[in-house]
Amino acid sequence: MKVLKMRKNQLHGMLPENIGEGCMLQTIDLNSNRIEGKIPRSLSNCRSLDVLDIGNNHIVDSFPTWLGSNSNLRVLILRSNQFYGSIGSLTEGVAATKKFSGMQIIDLASNNFSGSLSSKWFDMLQTMMANSSGEGNALALDSSFPEDKYYQEVLTFKGNELTFTKILTTFKMIDFSNNAFDGPIPVSVGKLIALHGLSMSHNAFTGRIPSKLGDLAQLESLDLSRNKFSGVIPRNLTSLTYLAVLNLSYNNLTGMIPEGPQFSSFANSSFEGNAGPCGKPLSKQCNSSGTRSLSSSMSSQDSVGTTEKNSALYRR
């Protein structure tokens, strides 16, 4: 058997511990059940495993570092479980740089992962560093896609849940949202030039937004909202000509919003919840030093004051 697909059933209990060395499974899809316990370590016997989707269950475990030795693994979906702890330890060891080298999609969203990301973490994701034949189009079909392999995943991409049937070898995404990661995002993320989607929202990341994100030429969706980023928005981001979704809201960003074709198309909501940004598309004007002008600030405060007074009069 090569494909085990049992998503959206009422499966409960724990996964079997003893998976034999003759395992031929290429796809395991157990998404949206009530599975508990840990991921069986004997799953490493499935050396042809290409897709592992155990999202939306009740699994309590640490990050499966031991799966990293499987060079065939391309899709890892762990979202909406109770995974915990740091994922930084997977960079340790002699063969650390070869771990997870074939990864195409990593979805760790909505768990309890914590700690900082090692500067070497993204160095392992070699497949995400290679430009593909579907340049500029995440949904382009690669002619080398194996006909006998099953792919179907529901992924959050561009802010929407989309079903991808036969996930294509050109599509690459990382989703670490809704966890407790902290510290800066390593600049090595800029090496993942084939990435189409990156979501780090709802964490506690600090420091500046890496300017190296501007090197991700294929990026279509970037969500860094609800973190603790500070400083100015990197001008390099204006070079992301395929960027359709940008969310930098609810951080501590300041300064002028970079001007560029893509940035002019984003709504105010992309930047809301930051006290400092100014310039288009916001109504807040910048002064000559590139900071929010005093007149704009006073005008905004006057507007709020007037609204409050009118509201008080209305209540009377």
PDB file of C-alpha atoms in Angstrom:
ATOM      1  CA  MET A   1       0.000   0.000   0.000  1.00  0.00           C
ATOM      2  CA  LYS A   2       1.321   3.408  -1.002  1.00  0.00           C
ATOM      3  CA  VAL A   3      -1.499   5.754   0.044  1.00  0.00           C
ATOM      4  CA  LEU A   4      -3.324   5.934   3.379  1.00  0.00           C
ATOM      5  CA  LYS A   5      -6.013   8.597   3.270  1.00  0.00           C
ATOM      6  CA  MET A   6      -8.498   8.731   6.160  1.00  0.00           C
ATOM      7  CA  ARG A   7      -9.058  12.440   6.716  1.00  0.00           C
ATOM      8  CA  LYS A   8     -12.259  13.801   8.245  1.00  0.00           C
ATOM      9  CA  ASN A   9     -13.411  10.642   9.981  1.00  0.00           C
ATOM     10  CA  GLN A  10     -14.006   9.921  13.654  1.00  0.00           C
ATOM     11  CA  LEU A  11     -10.732   8.087  14.211  1.00  0.00           C
ATOM     12  CA  HIS A  12      -9.555   8.293  17.801  1.00  0.00           C
ATOM     13  CA  GLY A  13      -6.917   6.785  20.026  1.00  0.00           C
ATOM     14  CA  MET A  14      -3.206   6.543  19.285  1.00  0.00           C
ATOM     15  CA  LEU A  15      -1.324   5.624  16.132  1.00  0.00           C
ATOM     16  CA  PRO A  16       0.181   2.093  16.095  1.00  0.00           C
ATOM     17  CA  GLU A  17       3.696   1.964  17.507  1.00  0.00           C
ATOM     18  CA  ASN A  18       5.099  -0.876  15.430  1.00  0.00           C
ATOM     19  CA  ILE A  19       5.492   0.061  11.769  1.00  0.00           C
ATOM     20  CA  GLY A  20       7.621  -2.523  10.003  1.00  0.00           C
ATOM     21  CA  GLU A  21      10.764  -1.933   7.982  1.00  0.00           C
ATOM     22  CA  GLY A  22       8.945  -3.001   4.833  1.00  0.00           C
ATOM     23  CA  CYS A  23       6.671   0.056   4.922  1.00  0.00           C
ATOM     24  CA  MET A  24       5.949   1.273   1.364  1.00  0.00           C
ATOM     25  CA  LEU A  25       3.689   4.209   2.234  1.00  0.00           C
ATOM     26  CA  GLN A  26       4.262   7.395   0.270  1.00  0.00           C
ATOM     27  CA  THR A  27       1.297   9.413   1.561  1.00  0.00           C
ATOM     28  CA  ILE A  28      -0.281   9.425   5.027  1.00  0.00           C
ATOM     29  CA  ASP A  29      -3.286  11.734   5.382  1.00  0.00           C
ATOM     30  CA  LEU A  30      -5.059  11.546   8.751  1.00  0.00           C
ATOM     31  CA  ASN A  31      -6.106  15.197   8.937  1.00  0.00           C
ATOM     32  CA  SER A  32      -9.184  16.209  10.966  1.00  0.00           C
ATOM     33  CA  ASN A  33      -9.666  13.256  13.277  1.00  0.00           C
ATOM     34  CA  ARG A  34      -9.308  12.797  17.046  1.00  0.00           C
ATOM     35  CA  ILE A  35      -5.956  11.056  17.140  1.00  0.00           C
ATOM     36  CA  GLU A  36      -4.003  11.401  20.395  1.00  0.00           C
ATOM     37  CA  GLY A  37      -0.599  10.488  21.763  1.00  0.00           C
ATOM     38  CA  LYS A  38       2.682  10.833  19.894  1.00  0.00           C
ATOM     39  CA  ILE A  39       3.901  10.231  16.358  1.00  0.00           C
ATOM     40  CA  PRO A  40       5.301   6.671  16.383  1.00  0.00           C
ATOM     41  CA  ARG A  41       9.084   6.746  15.923  1.00  0.00           C
ATOM     42  CA  SER A  42       8.815   3.601  13.810  1.00  0.00           C
ATOM     43  CA  LEU A  43       7.336   5.826  11.092  1.00  0.00           C
ATOM     44  CA  SER A  44      10.955   6.422  10.113  1.00  0.00           C
ATOM     45  CA  ASN A  45      10.786   2.949   8.525  1.00  0.00           C
ATOM     46  CA  CYS A  46       8.597   4.449   5.776  1.00  0.00           C
ATOM     47  CA  ARG A  47      11.586   5.634   3.786  1.00  0.00           C
ATOM     48  CA  SER A  48       9.501   6.471   0.709  1.00  0.00           C
ATOM     49  CA  LEU A  49       7.174   8.756   2.678  1.00  0.00           C
ATOM     50  CA  ASP A  50       6.504  11.855   0.629  1.00  0.00           C
ATOM     51  CA  VAL A  51       3.534  13.432   2.447  1.00  0.00           C
ATOM     52  CA  LEU A  52       2.681  13.329   6.159  1.00  0.00           C
ATOM     53  CA  ASP A  53      -0.489  15.196   7.111  1.00  0.00           C
ATOM     54  CA  ILE A  54      -1.674  14.735  10.693  1.00  0.00           C
ATOM     55  CA  GLY A  55      -3.076  18.236  11.116  1.00  0.00           C
ATOM     56  CA  ASN A  56      -6.185  19.022  13.175  1.00  0.00           C
ATOM     57  CA  ASN A  57      -5.883  16.230  15.723  1.00  0.00           C
ATOM     58  CA  HIS A  58      -4.984  16.039  19.438  1.00  0.00           C
ATOM     59  CA  ILE A  59      -1.379  14.894  19.194  1.00  0.00           C
ATOM     60  CA  VAL A  60       0.918  15.941  22.049  1.00  0.00           C
ATOM     61  CA  ASP A  61       4.567  15.617  21.073  1.00  0.00           C
ATOM     62  CA  SER A  62       7.793  17.470  20.380  1.00  0.00           C
ATOM     63  CA  PHE A  63       8.943  18.339  16.868  1.00  0.00           C
ATOM     64  CA  PRO A  64       9.729  15.106  14.921  1.00  0.00           C
ATOM     65  CA  THR A  65      13.401  15.850  14.296  1.00  0.00           C
ATOM     66  CA  TRP A  66      13.957  12.171  13.512  1.00  0.00           C
ATOM     67  CA  LEU A  67      11.914  12.536  10.293  1.00  0.00           C
ATOM     68  CA  GLY A  68      14.589  14.838   8.905  1.00  0.00           C
ATOM     69  CA  SER A  69      16.715  11.962   7.632  1.00  0.00           C
ATOM     70  CA  ASN A  70      14.022  11.060   5.084  1.00  0.00           C
ATOM     71  CA  SER A  71      15.153  12.901   1.957  1.00  0.00           C
ATOM     72  CA  ASN A  72      11.894  11.989   0.170  1.00  0.00           C
ATOM     73  CA  LEU A  73       9.681  13.906   2.596  1.00  0.00           C
ATOM     74  CA  ARG A  74       8.279  16.972   0.883  1.00  0.00           C
ATOM     75  CA  VAL A  75       5.066  17.851   2.750  1.00  0.00           C
ATOM     76  CA  LEU A  76       4.808  18.002   6.555  1.00  0.00           C
ATOM     77  CA  ILE A  77       1.490  19.188   8.036  1.00  0.00           C
ATOM     78  CA  LEU A  78       1.360  19.326  11.850  1.00  0.00           C
ATOM     79  CA  ARG A  79      -1.033  22.274  12.269  1.00  0.00           C
ATOM     80  CA  SER A  80      -3.663  22.513  14.998  1.00  0.00           C
ATOM     81  CA  ASN A  81      -2.328  19.946  17.438  1.00  0.00           C
ATOM     82  CA  GLN A  82      -0.498  20.297  20.747  1.00  0.00           C
ATOM     83  CA  PHE A  83       3.110  20.038  19.612  1.00  0.00           C
ATOM     84  CA  TYR A  84       5.466  21.857  21.954  1.00  0.00           C
ATOM     85  CA  GLY A  85       9.034  22.961  22.565  1.00  0.00           C
ATOM     86  CA  SER A  86      11.789  24.326  20.395  1.00  0.00           C
ATOM     87  CA  ILE A  87      12.557  23.250  16.843  1.00  0.00           C
ATOM     88  CA  GLY A  88      16.074  24.665  17.019  1.00  0.00           C
ATOM     89  CA  SER A  89      17.629  21.359  18.078  1.00  0.00           C
ATOM     90  CA  LEU A  90      17.204  19.876  14.611  1.00  0.00           C
ATOM     91  CA  THR A  91      20.281  21.799  13.470  1.00  0.00           C
ATOM     92  CA  GLU A  92      22.479  19.787  15.802  1.00  0.00           C
ATOM     93  CA  GLY A  93      24.562  16.840  14.675  1.00  0.00           C
ATOM     94  CA  VAL A  94      26.978  15.988  11.891  1.00  0.00           C
ATOM     95  CA  ALA A  95      24.307  15.551   9.210  1.00  0.00           C
ATOM     96  CA  ALA A  96      22.253  18.550  10.328  1.00  0.00           C
ATOM     97  CA  THR A  97      22.511  20.382   7.003  1.00  0.00           C
ATOM     98  CA  LYS A  98      21.002  17.381   5.205  1.00  0.00           C
ATOM     99  CA  LYS A  99      17.915  17.167   7.399  1.00  0.00           C
ATOM    100  CA  PHE A 100      14.611  18.066   5.730  1.00  0.00           C
ATOM    101  CA  SER A 101      16.497  18.984   2.558  1.00  0.00           C
ATOM    102  CA  GLY A 102      13.598  17.984   0.302  1.00  0.00           C
ATOM    103  CA  MET A 103      10.892  19.906   2.141  1.00  0.00           C
ATOM    104  CA  GLN A 104       8.411  21.751  -0.034  1.00  0.00           C
ATOM    105  CA  ILE A 105       5.663  22.581   2.477  1.00  0.00           C
ATOM    106  CA  ILE A 106       6.052  22.916   6.262  1.00  0.00           C
ATOM    107  CA  ASP A 107       2.910  23.788   8.218  1.00  0.00           C
ATOM    108  CA  LEU A 108       3.399  24.026  11.994  1.00  0.00           C
ATOM    109  CA  ALA A 109       0.615  26.559  12.610  1.00  0.00           C
ATOM    110  CA  SER A 110      -1.520  26.648  15.765  1.00  0.00           C
ATOM    111  CA  ASN A 111       0.606  24.596  18.132  1.00  0.00           C
ATOM    112  CA  ASN A 112       2.682  25.385  21.227  1.00  0.00           C
ATOM    113  CA  PHE A 113       6.129  25.597  19.642  1.00  0.00           C
ATOM    114  CA  SER A 114       8.411  28.114  21.340  1.00  0.00           C
ATOM    115  CA  GLY A 115      11.933  29.499  21.427  1.00  0.00           C
ATOM    116  CA  SER A 116      14.004  31.194  18.762  1.00  0.00           C
ATOM    117  CA  LEU A 117      14.848  29.955  15.286  1.00  0.00           C
ATOM    118  CA  SER A 118      18.493  29.084  14.708  1.00  0.00           C
ATOM    119  CA  SER A 119      20.315  31.070  12.043  1.00  0.00           C
ATOM    120  CA  LYS A 120      21.093  27.725  10.386  1.00  0.00           C
ATOM    121  CA  TRP A 121      17.506  26.482  10.379  1.00  0.00           C
ATOM    122  CA  PHE A 122      16.601  27.656   6.877  1.00  0.00           C
ATOM    123  CA  ASP A 123      19.949  26.480   5.485  1.00  0.00           C
ATOM    124  CA  MET A 124      18.616  22.926   5.472  1.00  0.00           C
ATOM    125  CA  LEU A 125      15.665  23.618   3.164  1.00  0.00           C
ATOM    126  CA  GLN A 126      17.582  23.138  -0.063  1.00  0.00           C
ATOM    127  CA  THR A 127      14.531  22.487  -2.251  1.00  0.00           C
ATOM    128  CA  MET A 128      13.151  25.900  -1.298  1.00  0.00           C
ATOM    129  CA  MET A 129      16.360  27.505  -2.531  1.00  0.00           C
ATOM    130  CA  ALA A 130      15.994  26.282  -6.102  1.00  0.00           C
ATOM    131  CA  ASN A 131      14.015  28.165  -8.724  1.00  0.00           C
ATOM    132  CA  SER A 132      11.426  25.980 -10.448  1.00  0.00           C
ATOM    133  CA  SER A 133       9.992  25.828 -13.948  1.00  0.00           C
ATOM    134  CA  GLY A 134       6.752  27.369 -12.662  1.00  0.00           C
ATOM    135  CA  GLU A 135       8.368  30.739 -11.977  1.00  0.00           C
ATOM    136  CA  GLY A 136       5.813  33.342 -11.035  1.00  0.00           C
ATOM    137  CA  ASN A 137       2.960  30.852 -10.866  1.00  0.00           C
ATOM    138  CA  ALA A 138       2.549  28.653  -7.794  1.00  0.00           C
ATOM    139  CA  LEU A 139      -0.125  26.599  -9.536  1.00  0.00           C
ATOM    140  CA  ALA A 140       1.823  25.714 -12.665  1.00  0.00           C
ATOM    141  CA  LEU A 141       2.065  21.962 -13.291  1.00  0.00           C
ATOM    142  CA  ASP A 142       5.516  20.459 -13.399  1.00  0.00           C
ATOM    143  CA  SER A 143       5.773  17.914 -16.223  1.00  0.00           C
ATOM    144  CA  SER A 144       8.018  15.727 -14.051  1.00  0.00           C
ATOM    145  CA  PHE A 145       5.291  15.231 -11.423  1.00  0.00           C
ATOM    146  CA  PRO A 146       4.884  11.481 -10.737  1.00  0.00           C
ATOM    147  CA  GLU A 147       1.499  10.234 -11.903  1.00  0.00           C
ATOM    148  CA  ASP A 148       1.273   7.523  -9.222  1.00  0.00           C
ATOM    149  CA  LYS A 149       1.651   9.840  -6.241  1.00  0.00           C
ATOM    150  CA  TYR A 150      -1.355  11.245  -4.424  1.00  0.00           C
ATOM    151  CA  TYR A 151      -1.363  14.829  -3.203  1.00  0.00           C
ATOM    152  CA  GLN A 152      -4.267  16.759  -1.723  1.00  0.00           C
ATOM    153  CA  GLU A 153      -3.968  19.297   1.054  1.00  0.00           C
ATOM    154  CA  VAL A 154      -5.996  22.140   2.511  1.00  0.00           C
ATOM    155  CA  LEU A 155      -3.567  25.006   3.066  1.00  0.00           C
ATOM    156  CA  THR A 156      -3.951  28.577   4.262  1.00  0.00           C
ATOM    157  CA  PHE A 157      -2.547  30.600   1.376  1.00  0.00           C
ATOM    158  CA  LYS A 158      -3.080  34.321   0.763  1.00  0.00           C
ATOM    159  CA  GLY A 159      -5.318  34.427   3.818  1.00  0.00           C
ATOM    160  CA  ASN A 160      -7.742  31.794   2.549  1.00  0.00           C
ATOM    161  CA  GLU A 161      -8.093  28.059   3.022  1.00  0.00           C
ATOM    162  CA  LEU A 162      -7.529  26.459  -0.371  1.00  0.00           C
ATOM    163  CA  THR A 163      -7.628  22.810  -1.389  1.00  0.00           C
ATOM    164  CA  PHE A 164      -4.646  21.798  -3.502  1.00  0.00           C
ATOM    165  CA  THR A 165      -5.250  18.585  -5.430  1.00  0.00           C
ATOM    166  CA  LYS A 166      -1.975  16.969  -6.445  1.00  0.00           C
ATOM    167  CA  ILE A 167       0.235  19.553  -4.805  1.00  0.00           C
ATOM    168  CA  LEU A 168       2.672  20.619  -7.442  1.00  0.00           C
ATOM    169  CA  THR A 169       6.416  20.356  -7.195  1.00  0.00           C
ATOM    170  CA  THR A 170       6.660  24.083  -7.879  1.00  0.00           C
ATOM    171  CA  PHE A 171       4.641  25.168  -4.818  1.00  0.00           C
ATOM    172  CA  LYS A 172       6.588  25.937  -1.637  1.00  0.00           C
ATOM    173  CA  MET A 173       5.262  27.332   1.627  1.00  0.00           C
ATOM    174  CA  ILE A 174       6.167  27.802   5.304  1.00  0.00           C
ATOM    175  CA  ASP A 175       3.527  28.469   7.972  1.00  0.00           C
ATOM    176  CA  PHE A 176       4.726  28.946  11.573  1.00  0.00           C
ATOM    177  CA  SER A 177       1.775  31.115  12.648  1.00  0.00           C
ATOM    178  CA  ASN A 178      -0.025  30.949  16.004  1.00  0.00           C
ATOM    179  CA  ASN A 179       2.799  29.628  18.146  1.00  0.00           C
ATOM    180  CA  ALA A 180       5.128  31.177  20.734  1.00  0.00           C
ATOM    181  CA  PHE A 181       8.314  31.635  18.696  1.00  0.00           C
ATOM    182  CA  ASP A 182      10.443  34.599  19.751  1.00  0.00           C
ATOM    183  CA  GLY A 183      13.672  36.378  18.914  1.00  0.00           C
ATOM    184  CA  PRO A 184      14.618  37.641  15.454  1.00  0.00           C
ATOM    185  CA  ILE A 185      13.838  35.892  12.187  1.00  0.00           C
ATOM    186  CA  PRO A 186      17.208  34.682  10.836  1.00  0.00           C
ATOM    187  CA  VAL A 187      18.461  36.496   7.735  1.00  0.00           C
ATOM    188  CA  SER A 188      19.045  33.069   6.193  1.00  0.00           C
ATOM    189  CA  VAL A 189      15.334  33.067   5.302  1.00  0.00           C
ATOM    190  CA  GLY A 190      16.426  35.181   2.336  1.00  0.00           C
ATOM    191  CA  LYS A 191      18.001  32.091   0.755  1.00  0.00           C
ATOM    192  CA  LEU A 192      14.590  30.492   0.145  1.00  0.00           C
ATOM    193  CA  ILE A 193      14.155  32.171  -3.225  1.00  0.00           C
ATOM    194  CA  ALA A 194      11.561  29.653  -4.450  1.00  0.00           C
ATOM    195  CA  LEU A 195       9.137  30.296  -1.580  1.00  0.00           C
ATOM    196  CA  HIS A 196       5.561  31.290  -2.519  1.00  0.00           C
ATOM    197  CA  GLY A 197       4.040  31.749   0.932  1.00  0.00           C
ATOM    198  CA  LEU A 198       5.504  32.711   4.317  1.00  0.00           C
ATOM    199  CA  SER A 199       3.411  33.170   7.474  1.00  0.00           C
ATOM    200  CA  MET A 200       4.979  33.964  10.848  1.00  0.00           C
ATOM    201  CA  SER A 201       1.972  35.779  12.332  1.00  0.00           C
ATOM    202  CA  HIS A 202       0.748  35.584  15.947  1.00  0.00           C
ATOM    203  CA  ASN A 203       4.109  34.876  17.574  1.00  0.00           C
ATOM    204  CA  ALA A 204       6.548  36.990  19.598  1.00  0.00           C
ATOM    205  CA  PHE A 205       9.263  37.639  17.006  1.00  0.00           C
ATOM    206  CA  THR A 206      11.362  40.723  17.726  1.00  0.00           C
ATOM    207  CA  GLY A 207      13.924  42.920  16.018  1.00  0.00           C
ATOM    208  CA  ARG A 208      13.699  44.295  12.518  1.00  0.00           C
ATOM    209  CA  ILE A 209      11.983  42.692   9.556  1.00  0.00           C
ATOM    210  CA  PRO A 210      14.853  41.072   7.604  1.00  0.00           C
ATOM    211  CA  SER A 211      15.630  43.061   4.466  1.00  0.00           C
ATOM    212  CA  LYS A 212      16.675  39.742   2.895  1.00  0.00           C
ATOM    213  CA  LEU A 213      12.977  38.932   2.486  1.00  0.00           C
ATOM    214  CA  GLY A 214      13.235  41.154  -0.567  1.00  0.00           C
ATOM    215  CA  ASP A 215      15.273  38.385  -2.227  1.00  0.00           C
ATOM    216  CA  LEU A 216      12.280  36.003  -2.263  1.00  0.00           C
ATOM    217  CA  ALA A 217      11.347  36.846  -5.831  1.00  0.00           C
ATOM    218  CA  GLN A 218       8.543  34.261  -6.082  1.00  0.00           C
ATOM    219  CA  LEU A 219       6.796  35.300  -2.857  1.00  0.00           C
ATOM    220  CA  GLU A 220       3.047  35.861  -3.250  1.00  0.00           C
ATOM    221  CA  SER A 221       1.940  36.014   0.394  1.00  0.00           C
ATOM    222  CA  LEU A 222       3.779  37.437   3.425  1.00  0.00           C
ATOM    223  CA  ASP A 223       2.152  37.600   6.871  1.00  0.00           C
ATOM    224  CA  LEU A 224       4.212  38.910   9.798  1.00  0.00           C
ATOM    225  CA  SER A 225       1.281  40.385  11.718  1.00  0.00           C
ATOM    226  CA  ARG A 226       0.860  40.405  15.501  1.00  0.00           C
ATOM    227  CA  ASN A 227       4.499  40.120  16.523  1.00  0.00           C
ATOM    228  CA  LYS A 228       6.927  42.584  18.114  1.00  0.00           C
ATOM    229  CA  PHE A 229       8.867  43.754  15.064  1.00  0.00           C
ATOM    230  CA  SER A 230      10.293  47.269  15.283  1.00  0.00           C
ATOM    231  CA  GLY A 231      12.063  49.740  13.021  1.00  0.00           C
ATOM    232  CA  VAL A 232      11.229  50.664   9.453  1.00  0.00           C
ATOM    233  CA  ILE A 233       9.713  48.494   6.746  1.00  0.00           C
ATOM    234  CA  PRO A 234      12.593  47.354   4.478  1.00  0.00           C
ATOM    235  CA  ARG A 235      12.607  49.082   1.094  1.00  0.00           C
ATOM    236  CA  ASN A 236      13.762  45.782  -0.439  1.00  0.00           C
ATOM    237  CA  LEU A 237      10.213  44.436  -0.100  1.00  0.00           C
ATOM    238  CA  THR A 238       9.138  46.639  -3.011  1.00  0.00           C
ATOM    239  CA  SER A 239      11.060  44.305  -5.337  1.00  0.00           C
ATOM    240  CA  LEU A 240       8.553  41.500  -4.648  1.00  0.00           C
ATOM    241  CA  THR A 241       6.568  41.943  -7.846  1.00  0.00           C
ATOM    242  CA  TYR A 242       4.384  38.848  -7.307  1.00  0.00           C
ATOM    243  CA  LEU A 243       3.378  39.826  -3.771  1.00  0.00           C
ATOM    244  CA  ALA A 244      -0.434  39.837  -3.621  1.00  0.00           C
ATOM    245  CA  VAL A 245      -0.975  39.627   0.153  1.00  0.00           C
ATOM    246  CA  LEU A 246       0.993  41.590   2.759  1.00  0.00           C
ATOM    247  CA  ASN A 247       0.127  41.815   6.456  1.00  0.00           C
ATOM    248  CA  LEU A 248       2.448  43.724   8.792  1.00  0.00           C
ATOM    249  CA  SER A 249      -0.286  44.844  11.187  1.00  0.00           C
ATOM    250  CA  TYR A 250       0.028  45.024  14.970  1.00  0.00           C
ATOM    251  CA  ASN A 251       3.764  45.352  15.415  1.00  0.00           C
ATOM    252  CA  ASN A 252       5.941  48.290  16.518  1.00  0.00           C
ATOM    253  CA  LEU A 253       6.939  49.527  13.067  1.00  0.00           C
ATOM    254  CA  THR A 254       7.838  53.136  12.307  1.00  0.00           C
ATOM    255  CA  GLY A 255       8.897  55.368   9.432  1.00  0.00           C
ATOM    256  CA  MET A 256       7.834  55.845   5.855  1.00  0.00           C
ATOM    257  CA  ILE A 257       6.117  53.005   4.028  1.00  0.00           C
ATOM    258  CA  PRO A 258       8.262  52.180   0.969  1.00  0.00           C
ATOM    259  CA  GLU A 259       6.820  53.265  -2.355  1.00  0.00           C
ATOM    260  CA  GLY A 260       6.429  50.713  -5.119  1.00  0.00           C
ATOM    261  CA  PRO A 261       3.881  49.222  -7.535  1.00  0.00           C
ATOM    262  CA  GLN A 262       2.842  46.439  -5.162  1.00  0.00           C
ATOM    263  CA  PHE A 263       2.763  48.542  -2.001  1.00  0.00           C
ATOM    264  CA  SER A 264       0.355  51.041  -3.536  1.00  0.00           C
ATOM    265  CA  SER A 265      -2.169  48.219  -3.969  1.00  0.00           C
ATOM    266  CA  PHE A 266      -2.263  47.176  -0.295  1.00  0.00           C
ATOM    267  CA  ALA A 267      -5.058  48.343   2.005  1.00  0.00           C
ATOM    268  CA  ASN A 268      -4.605  50.303   5.236  1.00  0.00           C
ATOM    269  CA  SER A 269      -5.308  47.081   7.132  1.00  0.00           C
ATOM    270  CA  SER A 270      -1.908  45.754   6.032  1.00  0.00           C
ATOM    271  CA  PHE A 271      -0.257  48.302   8.337  1.00  0.00           C
ATOM    272  CA  GLU A 272      -2.832  48.998  11.082  1.00  0.00           C
ATOM    273  CA  GLY A 273      -1.920  48.580  14.730  1.00  0.00           C
ATOM    274  CA  ASN A 274       1.499  50.222  14.265  1.00  0.00           C
ATOM    275  CA  ALA A 275       1.846  53.696  15.778  1.00  0.00           C
ATOM    276  CA  GLY A 276       4.682  54.900  13.592  1.00  0.00           C
ATOM    277  CA  PRO A 277       4.251  54.169   9.836  1.00  0.00           C
ATOM    278  CA  CYS A 278       3.335  57.045   7.537  1.00  0.00           C
ATOM    279  CA  GLY A 279       2.872  57.691   3.832  1.00  0.00           C
ATOM    280  CA  LYS A 280       0.726  56.008   1.213  1.00  0.00           C
ATOM    281  CA  PRO A 281      -1.577  54.130   1.385  1.00  0.00           C
ATOM    282  CA  LEU A 282      -2.127  55.535   4.912  1.00  0.00           C
ATOM    283  CA  SER A 283      -3.730  58.918   5.489  1.00  0.00           C
ATOM    284  CA  LYS A 284      -0.852  59.794   7.838  1.00  0.00           C
ATOM    285  CA  GLN A 285       1.611  62.071   6.079  1.00  0.00           C
ATOM    286  CA  CYS A 286       5.380  61.948   6.582  1.00  0.00           C
ATOM    287  CA  ASN A 287       7.611  64.950   7.224  1.00  0.00           C
ATOM    288  CA  SER A 288      10.966  65.524   5.552  1.00  0.00           C
ATOM    289  CA  SER A 289      12.718  63.145   7.950  1.00  0.00           C
ATOM    290  CA  GLY A 290      10.411  60.295   6.953  1.00  0.00           C
ATOM    291  CA  THR A 291       8.455  60.227  10.204  1.00  0.00           C
ATOM    292  CA  ARG A 292       4.813  60.946  10.885  1.00  0.00           C
ATOM    293  CA  SER A 293       4.233  64.692  10.611  1.00  0.00           C
ATOM    294  CA  LEU A 294       3.086  66.641  13.664  1.00  0.00           C
ATOM    295  CA  SER A 295       0.186  68.207  11.789  1.00  0.00           C
ATOM    296  CA  SER A 296      -1.047  64.791  10.700  1.00  0.00           C
ATOM    297  CA  SER A 297      -0.768  63.506  14.263  1.00  0.00           C
ATOM    298  CA  MET A 298      -2.608  66.529  15.676  1.00  0.00           C
ATOM    299  CA  SER A 299      -5.233  66.300  12.969  1.00  0.00           C
ATOM    300  CA  SER A 300      -5.792  62.668  13.847  1.00  0.00           C
ATOM    301  CA  GLN A 301      -6.043  63.493  17.557  1.00  0.00           C
ATOM    302  CA  ASP A 302      -8.420  66.392  16.859  1.00  0.00           C
ATOM    303  CA  SER A 303     -10.568  64.076  14.804  1.00  0.00           C
ATOM    304  CA  VAL A 304     -10.711  61.555  17.647  1.00  0.00           C
ATOM    305  CA  GLY A 305     -11.478  64.318  20.154  1.00  0.00           C
ATOM    306  CA  THR A 306     -14.275  65.704  18.010  1.00  0.00           C
ATOM    307  CA  THR A 307     -15.763  62.243  17.627  1.00  0.00           C
ATOM    308  CA  GLU A 308     -15.654  61.693  21.385  1.00  0.00           C
ATOM    309  CA  LYS A 309     -17.327  65.062  22.055  1.00  0.00           C
ATOM    310  CA  ASN A 310     -20.058  64.403  19.519  1.00  0.00           C
ATOM    311  CA  SER A 311     -20.580  60.965  21.018  1.00  0.00           C
ATOM    312  CA  ALA A 312     -20.929  62.478  24.500  1.00  0.00           C
ATOM    313  CA  LEU A 313     -23.461  65.048  23.241  1.00  0.00           C
ATOM    314  CA  TYR A 314     -25.438  62.307  21.545  1.00  0.00           C
ATOM    315  CA  ARG A 315     -25.602  60.284  24.777  1.00  0.00           C
ATOM    316  CA  ARG A 316     -27.039  63.305  26.569  1.00  0.00           C
TER     317      ARG A 316
END
